Structure formats: structure tokens, C-alpha cells
Coordinates of C-alpha atoms in Angstrom, one line a residue:
Chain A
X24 CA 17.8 -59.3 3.3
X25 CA 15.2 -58.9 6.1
X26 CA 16.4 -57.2 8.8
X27 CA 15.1 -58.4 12.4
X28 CA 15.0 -56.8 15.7
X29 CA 14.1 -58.7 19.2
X30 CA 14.6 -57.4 22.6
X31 CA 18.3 -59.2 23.4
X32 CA 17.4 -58.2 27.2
X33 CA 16.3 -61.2 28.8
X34 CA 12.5 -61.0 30.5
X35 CA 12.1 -61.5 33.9
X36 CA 8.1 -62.3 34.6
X37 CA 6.4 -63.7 37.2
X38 CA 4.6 -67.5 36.9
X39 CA 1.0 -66.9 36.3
X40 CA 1.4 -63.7 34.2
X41 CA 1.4 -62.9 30.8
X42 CA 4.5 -62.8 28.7
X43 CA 5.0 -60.5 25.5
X44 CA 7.8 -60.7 23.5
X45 CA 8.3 -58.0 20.1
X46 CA 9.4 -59.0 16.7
X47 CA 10.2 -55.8 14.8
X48 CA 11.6 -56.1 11.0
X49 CA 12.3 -53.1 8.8
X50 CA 12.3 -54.0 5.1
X51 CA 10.0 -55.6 2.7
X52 CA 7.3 -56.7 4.6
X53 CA 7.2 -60.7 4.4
X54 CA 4.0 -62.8 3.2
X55 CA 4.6 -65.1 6.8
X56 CA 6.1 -65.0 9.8
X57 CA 6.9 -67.8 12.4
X58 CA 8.2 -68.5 16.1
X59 CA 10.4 -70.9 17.4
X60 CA 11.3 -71.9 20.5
X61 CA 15.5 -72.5 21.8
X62 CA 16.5 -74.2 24.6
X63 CA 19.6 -74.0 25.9
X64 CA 22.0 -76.1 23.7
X65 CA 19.3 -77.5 21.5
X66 CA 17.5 -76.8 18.2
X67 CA 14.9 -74.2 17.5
X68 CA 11.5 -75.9 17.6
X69 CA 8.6 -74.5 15.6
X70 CA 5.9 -72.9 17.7
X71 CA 3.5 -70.6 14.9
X72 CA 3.0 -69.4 11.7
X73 CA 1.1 -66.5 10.7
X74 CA 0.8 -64.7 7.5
X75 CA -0.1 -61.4 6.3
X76 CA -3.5 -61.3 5.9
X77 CA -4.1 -62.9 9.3
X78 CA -4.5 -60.4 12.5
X79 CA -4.0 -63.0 15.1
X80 CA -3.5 -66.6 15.2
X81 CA -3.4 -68.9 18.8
X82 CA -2.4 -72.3 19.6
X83 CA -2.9 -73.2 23.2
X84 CA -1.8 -70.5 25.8
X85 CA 0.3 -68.8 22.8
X86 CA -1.4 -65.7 20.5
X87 CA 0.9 -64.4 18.3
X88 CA -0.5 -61.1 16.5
X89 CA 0.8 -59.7 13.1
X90 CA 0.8 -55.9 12.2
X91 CA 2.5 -55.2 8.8
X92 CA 1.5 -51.3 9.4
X93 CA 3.7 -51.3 12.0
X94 CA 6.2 -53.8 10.4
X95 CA 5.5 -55.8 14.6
X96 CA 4.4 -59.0 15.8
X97 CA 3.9 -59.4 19.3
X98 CA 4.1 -63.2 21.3
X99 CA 2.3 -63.7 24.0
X100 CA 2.4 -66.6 26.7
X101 CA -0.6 -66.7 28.9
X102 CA -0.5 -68.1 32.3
X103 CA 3.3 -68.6 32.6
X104 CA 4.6 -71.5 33.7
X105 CA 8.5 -71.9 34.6
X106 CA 8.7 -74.7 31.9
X107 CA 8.1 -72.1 29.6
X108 CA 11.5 -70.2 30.1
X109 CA 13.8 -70.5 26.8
X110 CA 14.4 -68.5 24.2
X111 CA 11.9 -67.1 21.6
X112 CA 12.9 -66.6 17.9
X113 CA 10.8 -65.3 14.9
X114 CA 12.0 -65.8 12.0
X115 CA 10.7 -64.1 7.9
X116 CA 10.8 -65.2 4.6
X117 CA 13.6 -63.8 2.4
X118 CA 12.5 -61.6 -0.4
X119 CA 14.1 -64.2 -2.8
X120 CA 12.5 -66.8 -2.1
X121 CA 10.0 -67.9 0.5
X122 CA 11.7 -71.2 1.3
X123 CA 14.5 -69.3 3.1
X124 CA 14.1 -67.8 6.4
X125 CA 16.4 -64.7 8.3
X126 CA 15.9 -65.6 12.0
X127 CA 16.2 -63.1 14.8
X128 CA 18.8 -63.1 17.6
X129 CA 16.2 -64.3 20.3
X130 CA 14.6 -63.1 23.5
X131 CA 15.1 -64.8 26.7
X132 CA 12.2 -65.7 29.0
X133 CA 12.6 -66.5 32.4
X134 CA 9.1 -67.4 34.4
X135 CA 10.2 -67.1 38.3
X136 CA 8.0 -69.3 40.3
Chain B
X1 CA 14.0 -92.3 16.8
X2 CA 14.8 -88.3 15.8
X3 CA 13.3 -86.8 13.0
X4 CA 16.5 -84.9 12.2
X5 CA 19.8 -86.6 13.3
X6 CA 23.5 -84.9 13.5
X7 CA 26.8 -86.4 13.9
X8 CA 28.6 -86.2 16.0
X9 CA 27.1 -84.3 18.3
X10 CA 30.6 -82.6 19.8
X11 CA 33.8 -82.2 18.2
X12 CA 37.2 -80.7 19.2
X13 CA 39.7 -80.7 16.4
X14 CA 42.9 -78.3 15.6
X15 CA 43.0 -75.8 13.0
X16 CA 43.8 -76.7 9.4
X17 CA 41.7 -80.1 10.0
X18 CA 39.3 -81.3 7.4
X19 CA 35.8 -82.2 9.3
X20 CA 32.1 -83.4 8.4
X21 CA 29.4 -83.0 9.9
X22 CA 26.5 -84.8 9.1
X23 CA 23.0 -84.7 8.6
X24 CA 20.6 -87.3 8.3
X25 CA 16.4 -86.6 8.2
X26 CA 13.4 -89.4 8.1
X27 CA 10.8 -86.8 7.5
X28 CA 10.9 -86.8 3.7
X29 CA 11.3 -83.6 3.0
X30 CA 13.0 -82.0 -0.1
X31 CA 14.4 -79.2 1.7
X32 CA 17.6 -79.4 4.0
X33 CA 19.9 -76.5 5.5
X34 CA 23.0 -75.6 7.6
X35 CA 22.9 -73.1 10.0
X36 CA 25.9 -71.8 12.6
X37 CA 24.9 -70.4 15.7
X38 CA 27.2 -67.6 17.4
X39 CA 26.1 -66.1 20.8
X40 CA 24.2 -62.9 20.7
X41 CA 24.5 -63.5 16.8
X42 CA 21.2 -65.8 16.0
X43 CA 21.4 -68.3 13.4
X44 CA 23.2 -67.8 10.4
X45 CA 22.4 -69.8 6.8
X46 CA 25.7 -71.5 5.5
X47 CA 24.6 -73.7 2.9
X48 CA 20.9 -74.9 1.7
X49 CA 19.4 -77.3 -0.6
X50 CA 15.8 -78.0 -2.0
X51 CA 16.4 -80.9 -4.1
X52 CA 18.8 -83.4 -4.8
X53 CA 20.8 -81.3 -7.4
X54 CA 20.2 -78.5 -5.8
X55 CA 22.4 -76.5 -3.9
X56 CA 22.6 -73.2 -3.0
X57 CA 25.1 -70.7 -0.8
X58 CA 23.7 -68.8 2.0
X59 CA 24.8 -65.9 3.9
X60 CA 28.5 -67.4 5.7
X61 CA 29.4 -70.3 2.9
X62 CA 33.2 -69.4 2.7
X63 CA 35.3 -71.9 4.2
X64 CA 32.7 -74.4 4.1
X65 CA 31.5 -77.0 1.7
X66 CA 28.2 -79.2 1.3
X67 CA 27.1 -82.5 0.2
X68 CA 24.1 -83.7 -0.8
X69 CA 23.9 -87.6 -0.8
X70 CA 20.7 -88.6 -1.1
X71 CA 17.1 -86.8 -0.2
X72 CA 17.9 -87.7 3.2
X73 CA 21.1 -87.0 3.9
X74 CA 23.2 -83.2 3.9
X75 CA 26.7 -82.8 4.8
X76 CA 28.9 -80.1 5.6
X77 CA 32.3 -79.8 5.6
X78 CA 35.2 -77.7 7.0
X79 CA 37.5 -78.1 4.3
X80 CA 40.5 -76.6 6.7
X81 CA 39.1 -75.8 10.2
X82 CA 39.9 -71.9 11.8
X83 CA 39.3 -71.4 15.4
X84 CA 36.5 -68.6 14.5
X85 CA 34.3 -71.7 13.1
X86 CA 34.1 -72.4 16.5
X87 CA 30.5 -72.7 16.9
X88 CA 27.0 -74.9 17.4
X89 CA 25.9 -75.8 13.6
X90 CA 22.5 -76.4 13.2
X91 CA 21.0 -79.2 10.6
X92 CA 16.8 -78.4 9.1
X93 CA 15.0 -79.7 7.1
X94 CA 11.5 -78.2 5.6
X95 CA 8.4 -78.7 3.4
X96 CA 6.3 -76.9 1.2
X97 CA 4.9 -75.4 4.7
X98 CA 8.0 -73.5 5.2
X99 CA 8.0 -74.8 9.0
X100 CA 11.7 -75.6 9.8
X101 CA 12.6 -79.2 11.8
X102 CA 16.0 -79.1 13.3
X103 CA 18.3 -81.2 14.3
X104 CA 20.0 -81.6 18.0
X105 CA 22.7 -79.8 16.9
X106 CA 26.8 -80.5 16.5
X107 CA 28.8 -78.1 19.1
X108 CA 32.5 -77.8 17.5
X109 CA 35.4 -76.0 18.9
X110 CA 38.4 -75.3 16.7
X111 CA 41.7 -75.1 18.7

């Protein structure tokens, strides 16, 4: 199965800035990848897909950039606000089927005001 | 009303109970799952299911058991509860799109 690494140290950044958060996975390289949201005590929300063949994909104030060279996709939050503190998972396809989906452990954000 | 529905939402039983949790979604998707959540462990797949008859064992399915009722409606049991089963278990359901809906989640503690 995939295997996913995310920065478990939370990040500390100040409101206004922009926030980057790395997705690293070391096998296969997957045909997707998305990013969820987790607030405390509540269910992941789905924030972004993006899949192989696409560089770079936005929504809002969120980019989210795939590199399957360097097996990375990076999150960005621009203009942080404080209601945008909460935890940030990505989450790949399985090799066996594209249906199911390893997450990662999570980064913390925390936008000081 | 919820897309995705759990009950109940918190649950304290004793070791060597049997407990369900249950799932219930209004999206009318084919695809439902049951995920645990450990800190500082992510989310973990117990059981899944992409059709009615379908059902499938993800990576933690021992100990546990699942039901699917209807397109609707998943449930998971505990067929004897252990105290490391304490945890927040996660209901989804998905699409063709892959994009995952969750529910609110159940938090259970095993004692």
C-alpha cells in the first residue's frame, strides 16, 4: 500500500500569510490525489482533487500543486485567516483499486491572529 | 438534515460487550466505508463496501464485523469490545468521483 508522509509538527503562521503544507508518498505513484480538511472531533471534509497529469489545480484561496517526479504535492492557503486552523489530510488511491484511499496522519495549522 | 449520519454519536461500554454502530447516508452513493481514527495514527480502513453484496476487509478488520442493510445503510460491529478499540470510528460514503463524504463520527471508549 501507499505509503504517506506529512509534517506531524503542527504550523504556527501568522494571519495574512501564506500557509504550505507537504504531502510526500513513496511508492507507486497514484493516478489522483485529494485534501481534506479535520476539525477537531469531526469528519474529514473534502477540500481538492488533483490528478497526475494536472500541475496545479485552485479553488478559492487554496492551490494545491502535484509533482510525481518528486513523488510531492504541496497545499497552499493564501491570505490566512484564523478560521482556517484545523488539520490538513491528503489522502492516494490504493494500487488495487482506485476506489480506496490510504490517508495521511495530518498537519496541524494554526493561523495566530 | 446530514448527508452522512452516525449513531450514536458517544458510547462507553465494558470489554467483552457486543456493540453497533451505525451508519446511515442520503447521498445515494454505492460506496460506504468504516474508518477508526487513533491519535498521531490517521485514519485507518476497517471494512468497505461498493455495492449491496459487496463487501470487502480493509487494513484493521479483526475483531470487527459489517452489515450492509440496504444502499443506504452500513453497520459495524464489535462482536466482543477490547479496551484498544477505544477510538473515533469514522462512517463515508463515495461516488464514482472518488471524493469521500463523512459522517460526524461515533467516539467509543472501551473500559
Amino acid at each position: 500500500s501507499q505509503k504517506i508522509e506529512q509534517n506531524s509538527e503542527a504550523l504556527n503562521i501568522q494571519e495574512g500569510k501564506t500557509a504550505t503544507l507537504t504531502c510526500n508518498y513513496t511508492n507507486y505513484s497514484p493516478a489522483y490525489l485529494q485534501w481534506y480538511r479535520q476539525d477537531p472531533g469531526r469528519g474529514p471534509v473534502f477540500l481538492l482533487l488533483i490528478r497526475e497529469n494536472e500541475k496545479e489545480k485552485r479553488k478559492e484561496r487554496l492551490k494545491v500543486t502535484f509533482d510525481t517526479t518528486l513523488k510531492q504535492s504541496l497545499f497552499h492557503i493564501t491570505a490566512s485567516q484564523p478560521a482556517d486552523s484545523a488539520t490538513y489530510l491528503c489522502a492516494l488511491p490504493n494500487s488495487g483499486g482506485y476506489q480506496k484511499v490510504t490517508f495521511g496522519t495530518g498537519t496541524k495549522l494554526q493561523v495566530i491572529p | 438534515d446530514a448527508d452522512v449520519t452516525q449513531t450514536p454519536r458517544n458510547r462507553i461500554t465494558k470489554t467483552g460487550k457486543r456493540i453497533m454502530l451505525e451508519c446511515s447516508q442520503t447521498k445515494g452513493h454505492d460506496r460506504m466505508y468504516w474508518y477508526r481514527q487513533d491519535p498521531g495514527l490517521g485514519l485507518q480502513l476497517i471494512y468497505y463496501s461498493f455495492d449491496v453484496k459487496d463487501i470487502n476487509k480493509g487494513e484493521i478488520s479483526d475483531g470487527y464485523s459489517v452489515s450492509r442493510q440496504a444502499q443506504a445503510k452500513f453497520s459495524l460491529s464489535l462482536e466482543s469490545a477490547i479496551p484498544n478499540q477505544t477510538a473515533l470510528y469514522f462512517c463515508a460514503t463515495s461516488d464514482s468521483s472518488s471524493e469521500q463524504y463523512f459522517g460526524p463520527g461515533t467516539r467509543l471508549t472501551v473500559l
